[in-house]
Amino acid sequence: MEPSAEAEYAAFAEKVKRTIYLDNLSHHVTKSVLETALDQFGNVTNVEFIPAYFKSSFCAALVEMESVKQAEEIIREMGDSPFMISGMPRPVRAQKAQMEMFEDRPRKSRRPIVCRWMDPNDPNFEAAKKFKDLTKKHAAEAAFLMEQQLAEEEKLHNQQAETLKSNYKKYELIDVAQNDGTVKRLAARYNTKLMDA
């Protein structure tokens, strides 16, 4: 027997709770790379690469974990400290998946919407007009907030890129100093013992 529309939607909602949205991914990241990177948090049950949901030139993925707890732990850990995947020049970002991110989302069963024109003499006309105006206001506010969020995302991305570039230069400088013998000369000059890393 086919499951009802309500049951199908409820199962999908549970799947969304177990799923995280990852972005800032390199185009070279594969399913097995993500599974290996997230293995410390639990079992990955599905990986689906999608276009970045927010404005971004990088890749994104929907990663379904075995439990809601595992998904929440990944989001918390990546929020607290940068999470780097080997070979990637930027930290991966994680957040809760949203239903709108899934192309195969089922339709939620709803009662049909009935539309009709209201006569200005209708006793509910003023209330309906207020609802209409309020809806327009909320839509404008939502668009403004989305614009602000995208600007913040862009700013954060630029800051992270600058930090990574700066760190890369530091490591490059250290490598050069080790390879050309500067580190050994400085250690001898200041009578410091070098430790093998």
XYZ file of C-alpha atoms in Angstrom:
197
model
C 0.000 0.000 0.000
C 1.304 3.441 -0.968
C 2.096 5.676 2.013
C -0.222 8.635 2.401
C 0.926 12.120 1.369
C 1.073 13.121 5.058
C 3.306 10.154 5.971
C 5.579 10.793 2.981
C 5.931 14.453 3.948
C 6.620 13.557 7.611
C 9.385 11.124 6.539
C 10.880 13.818 4.307
C 10.803 16.342 7.186
C 12.770 13.869 9.351
C 15.305 13.413 6.537
C 15.766 17.205 6.365
C 16.496 17.312 10.124
C 19.277 14.725 9.635
C 20.753 16.640 6.692
C 23.317 19.438 6.702
C 24.048 21.947 3.978
C 27.794 22.318 3.323
C 29.204 25.059 1.149
C 32.568 26.624 0.362
C 33.469 23.241 -1.140
C 36.096 22.902 -3.837
C 34.900 21.537 -7.183
C 37.389 18.674 -6.650
C 35.722 17.341 -3.486
C 34.097 13.941 -4.043
C 31.499 11.923 -2.158
C 34.165 9.650 -0.638
C 36.230 12.667 0.498
C 33.192 14.110 2.322
C 32.325 10.728 3.858
C 35.896 10.333 5.144
C 36.030 13.915 6.482
C 32.710 13.564 8.349
C 33.339 10.010 9.566
C 34.483 11.373 12.957
C 30.941 12.662 13.599
C 29.005 9.542 12.579
C 27.732 7.646 9.554
C 26.989 9.507 6.332
C 23.967 7.907 4.668
C 23.765 10.093 1.558
C 25.665 12.873 -0.223
C 24.098 14.994 -2.947
C 26.079 17.750 -4.645
C 23.959 20.762 -5.522
C 24.526 24.290 -6.829
C 25.365 26.685 -3.979
C 22.026 27.782 -2.489
C 23.448 31.179 -1.483
C 25.473 33.350 -3.873
C 28.810 31.602 -4.190
C 31.281 30.486 -6.838
C 32.029 27.309 -4.896
C 30.222 23.975 -4.657
C 27.718 22.838 -2.061
C 26.347 19.514 -0.869
C 23.449 18.124 1.120
C 24.862 15.485 3.480
C 22.423 13.204 5.266
C 23.673 11.752 8.530
C 22.388 8.699 10.392
C 20.826 10.814 13.159
C 19.704 14.353 13.941
C 22.223 14.439 16.810
C 25.137 13.787 14.426
C 23.953 16.543 12.055
C 23.614 19.027 14.923
C 27.105 18.145 16.222
C 28.669 18.862 12.809
C 26.933 22.251 12.596
C 28.016 23.133 16.149
C 31.645 22.022 15.635
C 32.026 23.851 12.322
C 30.475 26.947 13.868
C 32.976 26.905 16.748
C 36.155 26.358 14.714
C 37.217 26.261 11.035
C 36.865 22.835 9.422
C 39.381 22.222 6.661
C 39.183 19.356 4.196
C 42.551 18.241 2.847
C 43.531 20.067 -0.321
C 40.994 22.868 0.121
C 42.101 26.497 0.468
C 39.131 27.596 2.594
C 37.144 26.305 5.602
C 33.907 24.443 4.954
C 30.714 26.002 6.315
C 27.783 23.975 7.632
C 24.202 24.829 8.471
C 20.871 23.087 8.796
C 19.395 22.000 5.495
C 16.145 23.676 4.457
C 13.303 21.900 2.684
C 13.609 24.280 -0.273
C 17.125 22.957 -0.974
C 15.803 19.529 -2.042
C 14.624 19.148 -5.632
C 12.756 15.930 -4.816
C 10.761 17.343 -1.884
C 7.202 16.026 -1.744
C 4.273 18.366 -1.817
C 2.682 19.071 1.491
C -0.999 18.214 1.357
C -3.028 21.381 1.725
C -6.582 22.408 1.485
C -7.214 24.137 -1.824
C -6.903 27.918 -1.735
C -9.982 29.752 -2.896
C -9.401 33.230 -4.325
C -12.079 35.815 -4.946
C -12.418 39.566 -5.348
C -13.763 41.438 -2.365
C -16.288 44.181 -2.680
C -15.240 47.387 -0.861
C -18.604 47.208 0.946
C -17.790 43.759 2.354
C -17.443 43.962 6.178
C -14.072 42.131 5.939
C -12.647 44.390 3.218
C -10.592 46.610 5.567
C -9.126 43.596 7.409
C -8.181 41.964 4.079
C -6.560 45.214 2.908
C -4.487 45.371 6.120
C -3.344 41.767 5.578
C -2.351 42.598 2.010
C -0.335 45.654 3.100
C 1.296 43.677 5.928
C 2.281 40.902 3.491
C 3.950 43.445 1.190
C 5.819 44.945 4.144
C 7.034 41.522 5.317
C 8.176 40.618 1.781
C 10.193 43.860 1.554
C 11.742 43.220 4.995
C 12.625 39.631 4.046
C 14.274 40.803 0.796
C 16.275 43.416 2.719
C 17.406 40.871 5.343
C 18.441 38.418 2.618
C 20.480 41.161 0.953
C 22.160 41.942 4.295
C 22.877 38.250 4.896
C 24.440 37.856 1.441
C 26.621 40.929 2.076
C 27.737 39.427 5.414
C 28.501 36.107 3.702
C 30.594 37.917 1.081
C 32.439 39.889 3.784
C 33.149 36.712 5.796
C 34.363 34.939 2.667
C 36.766 37.793 1.890
C 38.056 37.829 5.486
C 38.633 34.066 5.424
C 40.396 34.312 2.056
C 42.703 37.021 3.420
C 43.453 35.000 6.566
C 44.219 31.885 4.537
C 46.460 33.881 2.178
C 48.299 35.382 5.157
C 48.740 31.971 6.810
C 49.966 30.497 3.532
C 52.609 33.239 3.283
C 53.744 32.511 6.855
C 54.103 28.790 6.171
C 55.886 29.552 2.909
C 58.322 31.810 4.799
C 58.947 29.091 7.406
C 59.585 26.507 4.651
C 62.079 28.793 2.940
C 63.839 29.504 6.268
C 64.110 25.774 6.993
C 65.281 24.844 3.501
C 67.966 27.531 3.174
C 69.435 26.863 6.634
C 68.285 30.140 8.254
C 66.540 28.267 11.085
C 69.690 26.301 11.934
C 71.855 29.435 11.850
C 69.431 31.299 14.134
C 69.303 28.332 16.519
C 73.118 28.236 16.676
C 73.334 32.015 17.092
C 70.892 32.055 20.037
C 72.035 28.689 21.459
C 68.598 27.122 20.999
C 68.043 23.409 20.487
C 65.853 22.481 17.506
C 63.158 19.893 18.047
C 62.309 17.451 15.250
C 58.667 17.874 14.240
